[in-house]
PDB file of C-alpha atoms in Angstrom:
ATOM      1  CA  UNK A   1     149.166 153.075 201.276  1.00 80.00           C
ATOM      2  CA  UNK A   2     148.330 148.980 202.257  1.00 88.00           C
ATOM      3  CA  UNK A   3     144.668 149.476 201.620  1.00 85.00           C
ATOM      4  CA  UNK A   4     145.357 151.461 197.856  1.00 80.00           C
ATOM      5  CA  UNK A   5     148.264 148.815 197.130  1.00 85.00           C
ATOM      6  CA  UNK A   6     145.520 146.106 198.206  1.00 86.00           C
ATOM      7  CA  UNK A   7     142.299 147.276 195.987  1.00 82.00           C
ATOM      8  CA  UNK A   8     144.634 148.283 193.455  1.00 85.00           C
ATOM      9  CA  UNK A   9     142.920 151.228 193.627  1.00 83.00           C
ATOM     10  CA  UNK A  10     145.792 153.007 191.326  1.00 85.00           C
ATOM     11  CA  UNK A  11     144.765 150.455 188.565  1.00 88.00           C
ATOM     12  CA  UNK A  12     140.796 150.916 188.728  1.00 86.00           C
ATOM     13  CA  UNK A  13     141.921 154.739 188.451  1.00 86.00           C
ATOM     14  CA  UNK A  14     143.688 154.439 185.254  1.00 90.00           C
ATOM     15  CA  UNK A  15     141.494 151.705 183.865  1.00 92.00           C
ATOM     16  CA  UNK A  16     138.207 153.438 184.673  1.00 92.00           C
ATOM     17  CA  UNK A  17     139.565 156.775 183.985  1.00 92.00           C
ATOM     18  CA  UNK A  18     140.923 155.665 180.749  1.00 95.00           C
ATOM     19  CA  UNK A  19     137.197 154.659 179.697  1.00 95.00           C
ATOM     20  CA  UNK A  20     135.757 157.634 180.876  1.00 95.00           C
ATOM     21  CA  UNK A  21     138.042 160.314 179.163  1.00 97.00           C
ATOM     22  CA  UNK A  22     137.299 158.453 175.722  1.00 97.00           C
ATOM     23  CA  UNK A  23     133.506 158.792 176.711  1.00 97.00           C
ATOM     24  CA  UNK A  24     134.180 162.142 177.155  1.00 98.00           C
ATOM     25  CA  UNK A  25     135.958 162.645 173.880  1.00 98.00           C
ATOM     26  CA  UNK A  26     132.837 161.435 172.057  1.00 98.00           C
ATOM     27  CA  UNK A  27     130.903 164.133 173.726  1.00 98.00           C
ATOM     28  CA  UNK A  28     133.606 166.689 172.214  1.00 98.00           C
ATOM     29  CA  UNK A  29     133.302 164.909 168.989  1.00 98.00           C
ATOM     30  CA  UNK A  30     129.429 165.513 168.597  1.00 98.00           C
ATOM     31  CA  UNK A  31     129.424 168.792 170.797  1.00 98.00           C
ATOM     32  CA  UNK A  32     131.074 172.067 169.362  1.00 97.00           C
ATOM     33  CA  UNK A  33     130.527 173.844 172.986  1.00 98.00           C
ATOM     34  CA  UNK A  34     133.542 171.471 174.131  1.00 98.00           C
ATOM     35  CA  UNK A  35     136.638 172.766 173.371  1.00 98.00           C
ATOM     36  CA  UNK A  36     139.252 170.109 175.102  1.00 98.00           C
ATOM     37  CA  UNK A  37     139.055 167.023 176.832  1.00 98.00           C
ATOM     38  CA  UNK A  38     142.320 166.801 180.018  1.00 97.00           C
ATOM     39  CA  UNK A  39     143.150 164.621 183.013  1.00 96.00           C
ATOM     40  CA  UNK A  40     144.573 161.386 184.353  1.00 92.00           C
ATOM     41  CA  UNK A  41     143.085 159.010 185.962  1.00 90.00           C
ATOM     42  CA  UNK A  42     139.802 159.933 187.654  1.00 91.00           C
ATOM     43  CA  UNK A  43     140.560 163.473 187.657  1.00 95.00           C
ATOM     44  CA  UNK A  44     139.206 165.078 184.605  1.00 97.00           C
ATOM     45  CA  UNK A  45     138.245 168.071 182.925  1.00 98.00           C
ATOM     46  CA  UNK A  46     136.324 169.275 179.772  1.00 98.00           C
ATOM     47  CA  UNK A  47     136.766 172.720 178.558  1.00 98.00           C
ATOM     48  CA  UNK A  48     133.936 174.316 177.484  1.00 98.00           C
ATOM     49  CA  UNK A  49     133.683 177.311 174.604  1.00 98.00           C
ATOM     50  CA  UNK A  50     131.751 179.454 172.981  1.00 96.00           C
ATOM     51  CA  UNK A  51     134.565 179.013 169.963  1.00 95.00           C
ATOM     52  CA  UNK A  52     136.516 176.376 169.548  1.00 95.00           C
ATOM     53  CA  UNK A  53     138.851 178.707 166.971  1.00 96.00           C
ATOM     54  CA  UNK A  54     139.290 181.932 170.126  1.00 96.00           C
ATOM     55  CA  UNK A  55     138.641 179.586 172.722  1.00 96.00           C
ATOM     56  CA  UNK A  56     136.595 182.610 174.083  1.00 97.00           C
ATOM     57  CA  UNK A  57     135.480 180.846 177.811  1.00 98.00           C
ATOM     58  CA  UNK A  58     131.222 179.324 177.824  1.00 98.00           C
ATOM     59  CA  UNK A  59     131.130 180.578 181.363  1.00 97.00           C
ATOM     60  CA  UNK A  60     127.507 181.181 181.514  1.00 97.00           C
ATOM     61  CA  UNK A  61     126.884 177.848 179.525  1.00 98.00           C
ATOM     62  CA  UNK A  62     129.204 176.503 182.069  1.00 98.00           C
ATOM     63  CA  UNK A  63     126.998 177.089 184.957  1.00 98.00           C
ATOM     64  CA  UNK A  64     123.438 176.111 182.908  1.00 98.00           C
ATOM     65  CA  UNK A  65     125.296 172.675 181.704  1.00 98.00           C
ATOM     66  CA  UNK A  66     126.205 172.333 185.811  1.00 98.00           C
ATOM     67  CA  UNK A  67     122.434 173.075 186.595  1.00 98.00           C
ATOM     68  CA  UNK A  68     120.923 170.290 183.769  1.00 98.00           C
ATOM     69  CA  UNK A  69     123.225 167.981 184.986  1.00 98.00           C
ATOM     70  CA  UNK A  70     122.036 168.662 188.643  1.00 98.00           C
ATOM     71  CA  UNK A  71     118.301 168.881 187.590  1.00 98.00           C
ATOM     72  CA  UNK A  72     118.927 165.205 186.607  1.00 98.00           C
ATOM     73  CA  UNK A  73     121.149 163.998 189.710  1.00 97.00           C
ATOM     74  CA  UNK A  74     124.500 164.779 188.322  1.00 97.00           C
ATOM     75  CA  UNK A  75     126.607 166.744 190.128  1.00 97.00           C
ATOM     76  CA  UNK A  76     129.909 168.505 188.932  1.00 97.00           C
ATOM     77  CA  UNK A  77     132.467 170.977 189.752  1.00 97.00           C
ATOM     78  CA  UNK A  78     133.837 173.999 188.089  1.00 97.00           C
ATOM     79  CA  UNK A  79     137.255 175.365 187.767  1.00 97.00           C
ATOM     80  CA  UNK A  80     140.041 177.438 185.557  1.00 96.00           C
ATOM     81  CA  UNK A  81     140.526 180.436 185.347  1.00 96.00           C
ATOM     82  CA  UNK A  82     137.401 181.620 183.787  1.00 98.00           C
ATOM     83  CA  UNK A  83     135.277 178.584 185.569  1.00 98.00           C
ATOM     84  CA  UNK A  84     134.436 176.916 182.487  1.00 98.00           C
ATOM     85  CA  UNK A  85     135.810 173.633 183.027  1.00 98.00           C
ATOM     86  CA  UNK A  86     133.909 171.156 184.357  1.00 98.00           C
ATOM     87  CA  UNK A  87     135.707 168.953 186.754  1.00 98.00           C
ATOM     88  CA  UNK A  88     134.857 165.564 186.875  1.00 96.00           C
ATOM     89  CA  UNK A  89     136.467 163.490 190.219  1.00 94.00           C
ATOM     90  CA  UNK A  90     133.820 160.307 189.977  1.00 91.00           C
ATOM     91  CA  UNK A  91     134.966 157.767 192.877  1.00 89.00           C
ATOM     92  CA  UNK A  92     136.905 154.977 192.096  1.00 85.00           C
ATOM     93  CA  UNK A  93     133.821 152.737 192.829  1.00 85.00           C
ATOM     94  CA  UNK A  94     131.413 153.312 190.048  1.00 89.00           C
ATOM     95  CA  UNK A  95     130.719 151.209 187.527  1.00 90.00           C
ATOM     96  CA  UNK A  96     131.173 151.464 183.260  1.00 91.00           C
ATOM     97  CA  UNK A  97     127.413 151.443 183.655  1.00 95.00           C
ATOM     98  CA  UNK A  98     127.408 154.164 186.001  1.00 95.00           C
ATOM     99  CA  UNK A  99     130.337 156.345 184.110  1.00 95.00           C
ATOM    100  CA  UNK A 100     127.908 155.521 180.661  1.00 96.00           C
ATOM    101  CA  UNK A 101     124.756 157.344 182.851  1.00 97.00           C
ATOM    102  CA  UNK A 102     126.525 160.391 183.589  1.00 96.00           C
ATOM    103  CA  UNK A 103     127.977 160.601 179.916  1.00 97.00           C
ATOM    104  CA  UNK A 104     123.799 160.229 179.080  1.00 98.00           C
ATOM    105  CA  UNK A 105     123.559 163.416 181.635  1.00 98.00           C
ATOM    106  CA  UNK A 106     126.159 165.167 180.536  1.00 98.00           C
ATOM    107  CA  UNK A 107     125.001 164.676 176.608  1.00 98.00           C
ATOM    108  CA  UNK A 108     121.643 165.953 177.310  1.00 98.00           C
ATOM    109  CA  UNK A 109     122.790 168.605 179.061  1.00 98.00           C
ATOM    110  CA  UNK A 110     125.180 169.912 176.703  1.00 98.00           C
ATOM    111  CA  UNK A 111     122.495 169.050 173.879  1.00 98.00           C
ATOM    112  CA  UNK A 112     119.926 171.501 175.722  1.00 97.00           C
ATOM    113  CA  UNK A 113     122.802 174.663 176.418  1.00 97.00           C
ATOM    114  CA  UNK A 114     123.430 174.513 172.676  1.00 95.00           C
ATOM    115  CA  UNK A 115     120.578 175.064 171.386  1.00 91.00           C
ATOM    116  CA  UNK A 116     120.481 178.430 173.258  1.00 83.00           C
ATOM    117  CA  UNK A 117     123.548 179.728 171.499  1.00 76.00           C
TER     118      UNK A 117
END
């Protein structure tokens, strides 16, 4: 509890998280495959469907957005009930910089799954 009091590590998780989920929002802004943006902090997720009106799960776009992202050195988790969230847990240490590369990734990735649907 000293050392996350002492590198105010609760702060660089709301701060950098903060940045991150409105990155993220963009990409649900210019991508219709992302049907919500959730999370605090560092812990996020981003909902990805095939309809944004049913919500019907993306759960086979789900796992070729997770194997783009890979492919360019970007890994991420899955989870929900129909795994087709993507879970994003970046560590506390990364940089805007590094947090704007993997929203590059994750952009291309999504770019390249939707124009397969």
């Amino acid at each position: 509890i000293e050392i996350i009091q002492e590198e105010n590590y609760l702060e660089k998780a709301s701060k950098l998280g903060e940045y991150f989920k409105k990155k993220l929002e963009q990409l649900q802004e210019d991508h219709k495959i992302i049907g919500d943006v959730r999370g605090q902090g560092m812990m996020l997720g981003v909902e990805l469907v095939r309809d944004r009106a049913t919500k019907e799960p993306a759960i086979q776009e789900m796992l070729q957005v997770m194997e783009f992202c890979r492919e360019m050195g970007l890994l991420i988790g899955k989870g929900g009930l129909d795994n087709n969230v993507m879970r994003l847990q970046p560590p506390l240490e990364l940089t805007n910089e590094q947090l704007d590369e993997s929203y590059s990734i994750l952009d291309e990735a999504l770019s390249k799954v939707e124009k397969n649907l």
